[in-house]
mmCIF file of C-alpha atoms (C1' of nucleotides) and ligand atoms in Angstrom:
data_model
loop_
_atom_site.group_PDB
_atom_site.id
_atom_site.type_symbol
_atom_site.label_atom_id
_atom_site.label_comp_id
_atom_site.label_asym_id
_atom_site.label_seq_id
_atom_site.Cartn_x
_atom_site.Cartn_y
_atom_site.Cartn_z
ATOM 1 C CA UNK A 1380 6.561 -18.007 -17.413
ATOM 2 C CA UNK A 1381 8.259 -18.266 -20.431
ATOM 3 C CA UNK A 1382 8.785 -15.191 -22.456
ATOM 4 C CA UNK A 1383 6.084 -14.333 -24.827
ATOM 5 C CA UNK A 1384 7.325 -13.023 -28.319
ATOM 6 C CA UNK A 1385 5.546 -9.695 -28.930
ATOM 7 C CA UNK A 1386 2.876 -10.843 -31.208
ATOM 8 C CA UNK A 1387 1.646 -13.297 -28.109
ATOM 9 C CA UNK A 1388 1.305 -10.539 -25.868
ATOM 10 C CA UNK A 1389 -0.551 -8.410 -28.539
ATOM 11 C CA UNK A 1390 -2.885 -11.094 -29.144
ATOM 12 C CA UNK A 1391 -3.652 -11.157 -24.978
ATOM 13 C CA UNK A 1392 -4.363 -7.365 -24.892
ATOM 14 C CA UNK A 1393 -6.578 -7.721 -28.361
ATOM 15 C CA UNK A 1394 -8.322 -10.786 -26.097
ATOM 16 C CA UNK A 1395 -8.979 -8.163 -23.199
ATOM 17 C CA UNK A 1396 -10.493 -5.518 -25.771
ATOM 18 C CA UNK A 1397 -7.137 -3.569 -25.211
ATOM 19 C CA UNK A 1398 -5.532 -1.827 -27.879
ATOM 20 C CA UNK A 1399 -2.131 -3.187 -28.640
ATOM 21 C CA UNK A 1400 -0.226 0.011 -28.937
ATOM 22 C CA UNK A 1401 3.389 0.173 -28.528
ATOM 23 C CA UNK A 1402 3.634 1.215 -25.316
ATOM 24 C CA UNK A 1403 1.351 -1.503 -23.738
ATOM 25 C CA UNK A 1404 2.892 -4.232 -25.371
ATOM 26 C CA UNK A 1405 6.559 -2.948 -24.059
ATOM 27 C CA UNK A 1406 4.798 -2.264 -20.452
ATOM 28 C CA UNK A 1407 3.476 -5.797 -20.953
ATOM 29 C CA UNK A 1408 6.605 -7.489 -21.784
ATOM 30 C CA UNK A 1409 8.756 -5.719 -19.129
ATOM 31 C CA UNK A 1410 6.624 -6.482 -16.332
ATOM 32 C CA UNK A 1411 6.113 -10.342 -16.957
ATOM 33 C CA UNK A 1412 9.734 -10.638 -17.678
ATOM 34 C CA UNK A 1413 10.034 -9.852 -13.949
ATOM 35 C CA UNK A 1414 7.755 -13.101 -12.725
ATOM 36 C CA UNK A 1415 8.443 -13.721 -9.326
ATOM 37 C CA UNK A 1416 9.099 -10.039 -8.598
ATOM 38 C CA UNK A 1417 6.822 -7.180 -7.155
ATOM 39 C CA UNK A 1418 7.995 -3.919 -9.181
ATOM 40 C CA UNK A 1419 6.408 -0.578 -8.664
ATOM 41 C CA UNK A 1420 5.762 1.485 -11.708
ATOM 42 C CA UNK A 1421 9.487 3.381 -11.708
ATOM 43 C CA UNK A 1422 10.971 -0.208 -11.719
ATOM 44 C CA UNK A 1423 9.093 -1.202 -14.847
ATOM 45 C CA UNK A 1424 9.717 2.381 -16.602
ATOM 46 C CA UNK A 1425 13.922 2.058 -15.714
ATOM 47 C CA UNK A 1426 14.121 -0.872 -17.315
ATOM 48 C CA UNK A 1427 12.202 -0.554 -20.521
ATOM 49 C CA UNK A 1428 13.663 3.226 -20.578
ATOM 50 C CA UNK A 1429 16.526 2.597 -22.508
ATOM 51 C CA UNK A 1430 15.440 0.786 -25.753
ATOM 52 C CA UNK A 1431 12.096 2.914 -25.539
ATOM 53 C CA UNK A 1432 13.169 6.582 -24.494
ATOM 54 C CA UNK A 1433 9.759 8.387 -25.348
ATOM 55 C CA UNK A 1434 7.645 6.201 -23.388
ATOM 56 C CA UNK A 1435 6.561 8.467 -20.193
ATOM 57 C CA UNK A 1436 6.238 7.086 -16.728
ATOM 58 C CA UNK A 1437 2.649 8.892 -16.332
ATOM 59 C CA UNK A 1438 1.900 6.330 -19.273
ATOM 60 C CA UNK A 1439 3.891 3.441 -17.225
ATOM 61 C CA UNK A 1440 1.597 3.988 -14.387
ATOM 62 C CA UNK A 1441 -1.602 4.387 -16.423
ATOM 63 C CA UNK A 1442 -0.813 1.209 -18.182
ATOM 64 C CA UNK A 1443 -0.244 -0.969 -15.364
ATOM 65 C CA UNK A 1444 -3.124 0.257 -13.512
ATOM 66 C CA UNK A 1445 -5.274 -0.698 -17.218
ATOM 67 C CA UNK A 1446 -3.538 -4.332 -16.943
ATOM 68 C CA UNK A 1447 -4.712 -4.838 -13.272
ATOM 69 C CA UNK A 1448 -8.614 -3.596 -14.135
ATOM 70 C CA UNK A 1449 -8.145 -6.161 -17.134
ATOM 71 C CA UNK A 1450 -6.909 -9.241 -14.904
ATOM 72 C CA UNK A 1451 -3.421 -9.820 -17.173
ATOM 73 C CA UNK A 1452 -1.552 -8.457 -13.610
ATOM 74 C CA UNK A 1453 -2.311 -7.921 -10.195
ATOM 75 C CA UNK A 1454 -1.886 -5.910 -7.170
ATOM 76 C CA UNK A 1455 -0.113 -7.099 -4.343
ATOM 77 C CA UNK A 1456 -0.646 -6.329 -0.862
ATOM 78 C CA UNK A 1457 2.399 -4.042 1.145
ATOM 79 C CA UNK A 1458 2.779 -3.362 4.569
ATOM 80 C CA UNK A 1459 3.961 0.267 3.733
ATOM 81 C CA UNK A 1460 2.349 2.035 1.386
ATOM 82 C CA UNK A 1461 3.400 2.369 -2.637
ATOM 83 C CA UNK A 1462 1.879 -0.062 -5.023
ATOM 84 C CA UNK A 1463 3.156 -2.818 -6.405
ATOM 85 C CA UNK A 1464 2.232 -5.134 -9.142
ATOM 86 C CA UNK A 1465 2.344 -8.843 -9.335
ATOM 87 C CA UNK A 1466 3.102 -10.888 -13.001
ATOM 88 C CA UNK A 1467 2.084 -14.056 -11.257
ATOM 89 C CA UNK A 1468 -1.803 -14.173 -11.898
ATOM 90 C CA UNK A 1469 -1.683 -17.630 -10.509
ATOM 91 C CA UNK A 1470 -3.178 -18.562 -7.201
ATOM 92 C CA UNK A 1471 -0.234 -17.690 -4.692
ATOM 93 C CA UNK A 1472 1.089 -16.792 -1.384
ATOM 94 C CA UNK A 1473 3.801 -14.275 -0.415
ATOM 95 C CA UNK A 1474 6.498 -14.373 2.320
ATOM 96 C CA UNK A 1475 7.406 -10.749 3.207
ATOM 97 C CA UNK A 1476 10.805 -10.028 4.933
ATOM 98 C CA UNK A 1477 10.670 -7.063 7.518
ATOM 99 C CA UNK A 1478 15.062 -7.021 6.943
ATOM 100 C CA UNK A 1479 15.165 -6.472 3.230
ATOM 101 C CA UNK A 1480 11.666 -5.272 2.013
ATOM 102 C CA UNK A 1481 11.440 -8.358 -0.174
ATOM 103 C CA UNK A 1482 8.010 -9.828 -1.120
ATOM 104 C CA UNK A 1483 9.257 -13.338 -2.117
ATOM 105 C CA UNK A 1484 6.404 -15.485 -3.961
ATOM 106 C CA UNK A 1485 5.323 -19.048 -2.543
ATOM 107 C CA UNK A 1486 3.731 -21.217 -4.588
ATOM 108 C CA UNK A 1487 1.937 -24.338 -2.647
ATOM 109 C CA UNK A 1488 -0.360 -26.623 -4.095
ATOM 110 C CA UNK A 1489 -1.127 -28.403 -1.246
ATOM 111 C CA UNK A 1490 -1.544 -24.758 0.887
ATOM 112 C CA UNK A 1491 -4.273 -23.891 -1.583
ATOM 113 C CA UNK A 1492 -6.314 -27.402 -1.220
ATOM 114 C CA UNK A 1493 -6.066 -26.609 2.371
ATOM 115 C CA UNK A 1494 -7.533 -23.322 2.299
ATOM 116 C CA UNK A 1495 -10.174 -24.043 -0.580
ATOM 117 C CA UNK A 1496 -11.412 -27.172 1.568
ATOM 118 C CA UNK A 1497 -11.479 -25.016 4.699
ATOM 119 C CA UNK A 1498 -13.932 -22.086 3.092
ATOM 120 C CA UNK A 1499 -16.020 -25.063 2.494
ATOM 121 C CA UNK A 1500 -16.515 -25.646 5.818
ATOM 122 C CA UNK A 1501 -17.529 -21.910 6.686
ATOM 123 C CA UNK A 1502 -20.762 -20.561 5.713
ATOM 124 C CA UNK A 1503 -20.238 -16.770 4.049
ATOM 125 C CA UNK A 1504 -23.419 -14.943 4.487
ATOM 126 C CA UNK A 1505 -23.455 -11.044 2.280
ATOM 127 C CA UNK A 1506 -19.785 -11.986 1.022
ATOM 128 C CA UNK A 1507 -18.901 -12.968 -2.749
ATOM 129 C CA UNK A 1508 -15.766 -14.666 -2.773
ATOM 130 C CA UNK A 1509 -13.105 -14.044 -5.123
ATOM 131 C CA UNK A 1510 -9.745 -15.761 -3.584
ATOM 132 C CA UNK A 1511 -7.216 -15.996 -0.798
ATOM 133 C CA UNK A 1512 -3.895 -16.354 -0.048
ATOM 134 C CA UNK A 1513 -1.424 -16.420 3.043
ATOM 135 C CA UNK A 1514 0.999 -13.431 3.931
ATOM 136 C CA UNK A 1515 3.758 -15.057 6.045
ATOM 137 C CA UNK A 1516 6.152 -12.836 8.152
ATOM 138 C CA UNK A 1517 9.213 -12.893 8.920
ATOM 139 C CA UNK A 1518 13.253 -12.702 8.108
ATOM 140 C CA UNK A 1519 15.652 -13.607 5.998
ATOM 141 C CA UNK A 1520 18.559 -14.952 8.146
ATOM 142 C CA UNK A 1521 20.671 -14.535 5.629
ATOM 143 C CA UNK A 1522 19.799 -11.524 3.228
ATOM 144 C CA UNK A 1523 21.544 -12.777 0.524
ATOM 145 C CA UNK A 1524 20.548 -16.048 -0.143
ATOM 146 C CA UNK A 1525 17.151 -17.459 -0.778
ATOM 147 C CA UNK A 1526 14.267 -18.708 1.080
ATOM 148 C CA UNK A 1527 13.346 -21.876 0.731
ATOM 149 C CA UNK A 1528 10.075 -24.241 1.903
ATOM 150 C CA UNK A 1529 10.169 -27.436 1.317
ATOM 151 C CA UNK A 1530 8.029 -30.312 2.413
ATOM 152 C CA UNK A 1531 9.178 -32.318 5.204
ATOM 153 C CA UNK A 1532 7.666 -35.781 6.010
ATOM 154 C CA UNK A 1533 5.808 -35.275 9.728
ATOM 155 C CA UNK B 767 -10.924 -4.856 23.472
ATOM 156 C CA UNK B 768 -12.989 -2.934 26.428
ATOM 157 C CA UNK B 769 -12.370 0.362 26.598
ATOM 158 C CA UNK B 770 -9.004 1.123 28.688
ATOM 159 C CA UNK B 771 -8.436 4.137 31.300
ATOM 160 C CA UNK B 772 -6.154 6.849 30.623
ATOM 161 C CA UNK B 773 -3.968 4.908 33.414
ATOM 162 C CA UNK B 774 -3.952 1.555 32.314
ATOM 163 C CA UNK B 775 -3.295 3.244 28.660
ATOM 164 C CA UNK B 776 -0.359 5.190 30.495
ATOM 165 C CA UNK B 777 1.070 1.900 32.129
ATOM 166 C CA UNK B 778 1.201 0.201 28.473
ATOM 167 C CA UNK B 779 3.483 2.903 27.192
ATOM 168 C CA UNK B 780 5.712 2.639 29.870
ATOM 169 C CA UNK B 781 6.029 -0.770 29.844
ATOM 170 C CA UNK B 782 7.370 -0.185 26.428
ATOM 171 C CA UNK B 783 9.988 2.105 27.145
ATOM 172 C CA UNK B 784 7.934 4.776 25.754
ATOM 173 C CA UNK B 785 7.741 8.156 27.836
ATOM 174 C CA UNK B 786 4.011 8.654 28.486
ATOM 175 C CA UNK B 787 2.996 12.143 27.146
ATOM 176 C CA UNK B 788 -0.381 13.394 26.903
ATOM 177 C CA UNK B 789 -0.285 13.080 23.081
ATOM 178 C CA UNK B 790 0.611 9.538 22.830
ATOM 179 C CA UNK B 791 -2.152 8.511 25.533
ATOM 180 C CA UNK B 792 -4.652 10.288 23.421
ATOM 181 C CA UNK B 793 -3.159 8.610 20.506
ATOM 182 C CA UNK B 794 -3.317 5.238 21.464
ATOM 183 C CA UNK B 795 -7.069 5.756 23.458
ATOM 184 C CA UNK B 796 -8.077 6.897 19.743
ATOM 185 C CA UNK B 797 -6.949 4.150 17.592
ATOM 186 C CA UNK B 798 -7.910 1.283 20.943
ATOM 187 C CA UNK B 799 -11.401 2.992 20.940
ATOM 188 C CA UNK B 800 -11.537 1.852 16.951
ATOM 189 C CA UNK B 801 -10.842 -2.071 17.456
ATOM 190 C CA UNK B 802 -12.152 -3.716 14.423
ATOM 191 C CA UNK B 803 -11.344 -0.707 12.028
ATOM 192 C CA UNK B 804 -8.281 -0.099 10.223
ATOM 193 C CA UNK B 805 -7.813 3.911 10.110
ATOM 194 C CA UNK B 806 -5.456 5.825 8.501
ATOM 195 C CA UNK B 807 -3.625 8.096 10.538
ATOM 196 C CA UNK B 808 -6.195 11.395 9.316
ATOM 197 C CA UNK B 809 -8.971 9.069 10.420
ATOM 198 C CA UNK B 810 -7.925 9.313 13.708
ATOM 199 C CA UNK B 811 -6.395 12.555 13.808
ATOM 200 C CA UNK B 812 -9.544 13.941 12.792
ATOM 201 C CA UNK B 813 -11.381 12.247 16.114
ATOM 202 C CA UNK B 814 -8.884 13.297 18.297
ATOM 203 C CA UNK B 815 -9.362 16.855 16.862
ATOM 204 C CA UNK B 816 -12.118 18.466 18.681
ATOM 205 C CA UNK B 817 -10.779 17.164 22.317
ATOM 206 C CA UNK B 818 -7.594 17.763 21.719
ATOM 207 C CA UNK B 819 -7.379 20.787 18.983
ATOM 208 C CA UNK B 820 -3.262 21.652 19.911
ATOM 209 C CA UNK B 821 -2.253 17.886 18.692
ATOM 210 C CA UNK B 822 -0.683 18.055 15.081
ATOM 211 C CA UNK B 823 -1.342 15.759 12.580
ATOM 212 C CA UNK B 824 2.470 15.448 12.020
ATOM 213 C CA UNK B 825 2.617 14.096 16.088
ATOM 214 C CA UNK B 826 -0.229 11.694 14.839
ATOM 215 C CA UNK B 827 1.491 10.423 12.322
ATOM 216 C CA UNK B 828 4.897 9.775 13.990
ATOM 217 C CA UNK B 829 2.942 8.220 17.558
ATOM 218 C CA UNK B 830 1.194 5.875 15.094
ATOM 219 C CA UNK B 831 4.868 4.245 13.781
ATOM 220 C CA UNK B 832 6.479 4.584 17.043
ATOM 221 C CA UNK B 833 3.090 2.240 18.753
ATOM 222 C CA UNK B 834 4.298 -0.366 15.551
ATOM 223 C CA UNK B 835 7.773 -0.288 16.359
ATOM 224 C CA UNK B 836 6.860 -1.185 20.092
ATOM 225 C CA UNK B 837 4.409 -3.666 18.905
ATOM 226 C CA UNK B 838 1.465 -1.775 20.712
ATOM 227 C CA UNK B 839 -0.594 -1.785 17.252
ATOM 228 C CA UNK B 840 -0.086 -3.165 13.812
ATOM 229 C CA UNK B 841 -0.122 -2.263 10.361
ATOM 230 C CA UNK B 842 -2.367 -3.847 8.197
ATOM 231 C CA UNK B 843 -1.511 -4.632 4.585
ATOM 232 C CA UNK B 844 -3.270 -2.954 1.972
ATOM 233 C CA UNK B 845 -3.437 -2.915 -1.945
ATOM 234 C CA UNK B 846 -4.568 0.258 -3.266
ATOM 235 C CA UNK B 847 -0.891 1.915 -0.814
ATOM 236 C CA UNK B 848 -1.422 4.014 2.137
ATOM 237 C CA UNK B 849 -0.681 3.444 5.517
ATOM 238 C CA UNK B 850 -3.392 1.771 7.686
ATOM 239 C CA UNK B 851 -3.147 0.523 11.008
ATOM 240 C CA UNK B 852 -4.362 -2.073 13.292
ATOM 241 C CA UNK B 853 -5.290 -1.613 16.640
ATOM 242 C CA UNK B 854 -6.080 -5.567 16.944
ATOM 243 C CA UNK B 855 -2.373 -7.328 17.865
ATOM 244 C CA UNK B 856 -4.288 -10.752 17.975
ATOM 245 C CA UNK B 857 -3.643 -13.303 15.259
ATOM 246 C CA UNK B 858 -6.705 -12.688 13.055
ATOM 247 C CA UNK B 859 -6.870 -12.406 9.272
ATOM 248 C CA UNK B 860 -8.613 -10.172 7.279
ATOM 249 C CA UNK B 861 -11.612 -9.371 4.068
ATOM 250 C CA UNK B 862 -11.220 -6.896 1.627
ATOM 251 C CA UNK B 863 -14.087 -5.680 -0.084
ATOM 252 C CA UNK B 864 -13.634 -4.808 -3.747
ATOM 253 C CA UNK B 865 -16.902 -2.724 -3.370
ATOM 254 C CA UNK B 866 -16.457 -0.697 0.126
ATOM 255 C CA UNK B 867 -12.622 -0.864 0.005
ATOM 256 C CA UNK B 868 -13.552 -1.922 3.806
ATOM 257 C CA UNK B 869 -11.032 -4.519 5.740
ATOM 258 C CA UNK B 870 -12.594 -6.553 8.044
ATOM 259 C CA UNK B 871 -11.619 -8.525 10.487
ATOM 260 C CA UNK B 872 -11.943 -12.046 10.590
ATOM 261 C CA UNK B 873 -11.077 -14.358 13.529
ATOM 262 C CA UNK B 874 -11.106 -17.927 13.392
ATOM 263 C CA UNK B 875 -9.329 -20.638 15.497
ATOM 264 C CA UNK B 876 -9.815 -23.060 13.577
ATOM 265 C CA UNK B 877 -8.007 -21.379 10.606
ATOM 266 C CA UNK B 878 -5.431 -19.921 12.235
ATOM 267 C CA UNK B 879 -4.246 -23.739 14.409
ATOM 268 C CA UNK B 880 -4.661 -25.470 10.569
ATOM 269 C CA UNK B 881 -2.244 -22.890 9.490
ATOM 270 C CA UNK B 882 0.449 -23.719 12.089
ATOM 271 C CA UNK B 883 0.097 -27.455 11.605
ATOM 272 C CA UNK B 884 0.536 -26.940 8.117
ATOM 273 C CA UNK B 885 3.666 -25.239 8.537
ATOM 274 C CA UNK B 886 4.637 -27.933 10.679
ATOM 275 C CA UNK B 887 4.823 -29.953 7.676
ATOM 276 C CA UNK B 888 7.241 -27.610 6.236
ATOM 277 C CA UNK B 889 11.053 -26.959 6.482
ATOM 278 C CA UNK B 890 12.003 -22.840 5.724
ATOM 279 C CA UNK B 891 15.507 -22.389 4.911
ATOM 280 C CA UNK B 892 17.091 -18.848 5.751
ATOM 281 C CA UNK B 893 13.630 -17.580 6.513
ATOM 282 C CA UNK B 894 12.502 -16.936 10.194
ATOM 283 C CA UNK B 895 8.724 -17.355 10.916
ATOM 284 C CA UNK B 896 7.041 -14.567 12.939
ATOM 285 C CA UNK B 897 3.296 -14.755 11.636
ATOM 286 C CA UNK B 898 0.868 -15.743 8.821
ATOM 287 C CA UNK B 899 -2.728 -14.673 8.196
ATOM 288 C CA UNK B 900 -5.190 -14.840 5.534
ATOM 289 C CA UNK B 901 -6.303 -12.554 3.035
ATOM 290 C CA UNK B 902 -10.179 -13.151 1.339
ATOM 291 C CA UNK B 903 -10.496 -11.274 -1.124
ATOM 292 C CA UNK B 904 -13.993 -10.526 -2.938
ATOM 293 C CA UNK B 905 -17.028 -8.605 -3.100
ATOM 294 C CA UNK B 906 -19.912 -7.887 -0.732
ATOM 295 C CA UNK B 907 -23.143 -8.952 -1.695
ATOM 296 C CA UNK B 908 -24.886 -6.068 0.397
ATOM 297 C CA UNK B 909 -22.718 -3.266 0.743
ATOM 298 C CA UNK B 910 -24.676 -1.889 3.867
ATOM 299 C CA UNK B 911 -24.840 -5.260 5.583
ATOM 300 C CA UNK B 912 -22.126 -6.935 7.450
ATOM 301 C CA UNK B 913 -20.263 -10.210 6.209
ATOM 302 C CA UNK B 914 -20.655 -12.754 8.905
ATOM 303 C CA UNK B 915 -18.738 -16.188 8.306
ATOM 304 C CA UNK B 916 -20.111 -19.248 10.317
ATOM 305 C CA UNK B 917 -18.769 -22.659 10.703
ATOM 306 C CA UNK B 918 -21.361 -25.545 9.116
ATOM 307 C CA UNK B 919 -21.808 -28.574 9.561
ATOM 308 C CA UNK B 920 -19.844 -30.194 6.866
ATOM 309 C "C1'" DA C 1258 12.779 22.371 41.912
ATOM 310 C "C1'" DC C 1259 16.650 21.312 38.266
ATOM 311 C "C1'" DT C 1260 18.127 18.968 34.398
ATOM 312 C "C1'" DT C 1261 18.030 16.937 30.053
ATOM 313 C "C1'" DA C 1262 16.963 13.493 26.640
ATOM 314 C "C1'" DG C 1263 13.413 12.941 24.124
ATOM 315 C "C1'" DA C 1264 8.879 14.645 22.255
ATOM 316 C "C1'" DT C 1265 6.021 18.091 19.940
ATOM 317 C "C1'" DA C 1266 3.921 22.059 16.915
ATOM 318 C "C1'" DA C 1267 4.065 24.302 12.876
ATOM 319 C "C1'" DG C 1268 4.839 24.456 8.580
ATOM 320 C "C1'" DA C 1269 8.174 23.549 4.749
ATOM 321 C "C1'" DA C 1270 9.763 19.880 1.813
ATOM 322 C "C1'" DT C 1271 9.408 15.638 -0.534
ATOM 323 C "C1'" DG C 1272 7.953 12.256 -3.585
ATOM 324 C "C1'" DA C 1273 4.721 9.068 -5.415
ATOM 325 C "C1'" DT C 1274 0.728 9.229 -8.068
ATOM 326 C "C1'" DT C 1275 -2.805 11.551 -10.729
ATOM 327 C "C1'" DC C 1276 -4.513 14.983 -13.769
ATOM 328 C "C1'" DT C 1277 -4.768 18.071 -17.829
ATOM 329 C "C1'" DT C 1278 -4.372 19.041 -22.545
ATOM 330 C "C1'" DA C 1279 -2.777 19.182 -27.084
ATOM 331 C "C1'" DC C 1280 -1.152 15.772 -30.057
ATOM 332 C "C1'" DT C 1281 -0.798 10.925 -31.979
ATOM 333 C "C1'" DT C 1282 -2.165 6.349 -33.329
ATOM 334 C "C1'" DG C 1283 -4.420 1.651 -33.786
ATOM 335 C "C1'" DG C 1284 -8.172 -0.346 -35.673
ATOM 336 C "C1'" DT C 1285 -12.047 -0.073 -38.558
ATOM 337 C "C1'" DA C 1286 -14.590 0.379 -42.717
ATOM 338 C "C1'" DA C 1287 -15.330 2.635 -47.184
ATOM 339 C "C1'" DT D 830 -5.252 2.056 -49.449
ATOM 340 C "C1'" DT D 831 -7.026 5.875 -47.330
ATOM 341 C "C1'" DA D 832 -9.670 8.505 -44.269
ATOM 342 C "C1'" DC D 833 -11.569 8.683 -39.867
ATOM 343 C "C1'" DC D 834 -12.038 8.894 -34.929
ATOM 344 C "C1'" DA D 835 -12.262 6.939 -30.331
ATOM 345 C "C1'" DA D 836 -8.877 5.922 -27.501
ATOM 346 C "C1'" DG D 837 -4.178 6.428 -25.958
ATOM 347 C "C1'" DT D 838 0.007 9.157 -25.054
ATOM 348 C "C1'" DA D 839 3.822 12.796 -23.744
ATOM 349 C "C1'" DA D 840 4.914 16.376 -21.021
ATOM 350 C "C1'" DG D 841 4.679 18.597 -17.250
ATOM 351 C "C1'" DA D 842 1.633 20.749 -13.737
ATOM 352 C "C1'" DA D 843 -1.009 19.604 -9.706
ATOM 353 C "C1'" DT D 844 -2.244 16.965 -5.776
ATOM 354 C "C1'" DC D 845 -1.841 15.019 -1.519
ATOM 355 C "C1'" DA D 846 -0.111 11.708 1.828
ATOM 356 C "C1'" DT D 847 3.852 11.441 4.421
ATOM 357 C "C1'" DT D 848 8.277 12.996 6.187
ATOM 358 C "C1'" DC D 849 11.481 16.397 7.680
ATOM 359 C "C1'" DT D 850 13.260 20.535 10.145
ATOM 360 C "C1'" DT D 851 13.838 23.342 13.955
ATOM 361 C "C1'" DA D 852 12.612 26.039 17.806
ATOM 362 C "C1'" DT D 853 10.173 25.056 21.870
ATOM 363 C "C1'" DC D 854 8.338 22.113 25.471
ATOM 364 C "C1'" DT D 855 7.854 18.360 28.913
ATOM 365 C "C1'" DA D 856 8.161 13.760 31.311
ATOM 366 C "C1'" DA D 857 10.689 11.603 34.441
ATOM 367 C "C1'" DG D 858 14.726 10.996 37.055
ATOM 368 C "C1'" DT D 859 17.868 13.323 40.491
HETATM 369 MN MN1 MN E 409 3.576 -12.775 -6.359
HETATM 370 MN MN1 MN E 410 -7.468 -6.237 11.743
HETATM 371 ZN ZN1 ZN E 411 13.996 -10.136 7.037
HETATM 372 ZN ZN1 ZN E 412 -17.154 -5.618 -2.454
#
DNA sequence: ACTTAGATAAGAATGATTCTTACTTGGTAA
DNA sequence: TTACCAAGTAAGAATCATTCTTATCTAAGT
């Protein structure tokens, strides 16, 4: 979560049998730098566009895709089309808000326990399972200010 | 989940507000007639086709997010973009296969009443709940066969 | 039957993503 | 350090799913 310098994030594409060019590592450290967001590929080329003008965004999108095949990102699921990508490799949830479009991450322990204990209880016959998470829908009341889940003693 | 007449299929749009032209019944009778699927709006615009050759794909594609706006179907999430939809408006959750790229339905009671206890358990500021479901994601074993999930006997 | 708001067909336009190709570069080993 | 080359990249063309435009049509109410 905490910013990697550039030689850290060349050392995790050498440890994925990447090669650290320039490009990845800037793709790299532009799209973790946005941890807790859901970019698309445009998003990612704007921002590292102006200290890195020759970068194209066919190489943007290339690169990303190359991250997700790799595991250092993932996809994340949308409602309407467009990919997006996720920083957050961790085991997590998403609220999506049908008002603003926002995919906001939600990180619960105690939501993952839940779920891991209930697979065990279910018998998966032909299926290999990788993970899971919840979607949860819904809307912001307010759009500007943040969602927030707390736990609340029953 | 039985196959619907053209007249009970008729009454549904109506109920909606939605004037009931030929295109939209055949629309709707398409993507009913594939409960358990999650087409694209080709997909079903292609077996529409031969009965009715004057329907255009663009009419296909416009009916399908008019039925979502009414609530009549359902989009389902997907990772890869594109629009699919749902003809299932029952609270069920869903596999993807990392092999087939199929989405499959998966219903389960059980799951889905944990779920809304857990939730119980926790206090969303600015955010107001309209649904959750799963996502397992993984791999299946036997692309040809069919993933069947049964409860055990912890 | 008459009327009209809303729906449709056809095809053009759009825009996100992928592809192609000539050129460049990171990593390896002499 | 230098030479080498498999792999990666820039630029822009191509693709293709989806949306838009507009002239025409029709469902449903009067
Ligand atoms: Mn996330
Ligand atoms: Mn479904
Ligand atoms: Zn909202
Ligand atoms: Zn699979």
């Amino acid at each position: 979560m905490q910013n990697l310098t550039r030689d850290e994030l060349r050392q995790r594409l050498l440890a994925c049998g990447l090669k650290a060019t320039h490009q990845r590592i800037v793709v790299f450290e532009t799209v973790m730098a946005l941890h807790g967001q859901h970019p698309v590929a445009e998003e990612v080329y704007q921002l590292l566009k102006p200290a890195n003008p020759s970068i194209s965004l066919g190489t943007v999108y290339k690169t990303l895709d190359t991250f997700v095949e790799s595991g250092l990102i993932n996809r994340v699921f949308t409602e309407e089309g467009g990919k997006r990508y996720d920083p957050n490799t961790e085991a997590h949830s998403h609220i999506y808000c049908s008002n603003t479009k926002e995919i906001i991450d939600f990180e619960d322990a105690e939501l993952d326990q839940l779920l891991l204990e209930f697979f065990k209880t279910r018998n998966m016959e032909n299926f290999q399972f990788r993970s899971c998470s919840v979607q949860l829908m819904g809307c912001k009341v307010e759009p500007d200010k943040k969602v927030t889940i707390q736990r609340v003693s029953k």
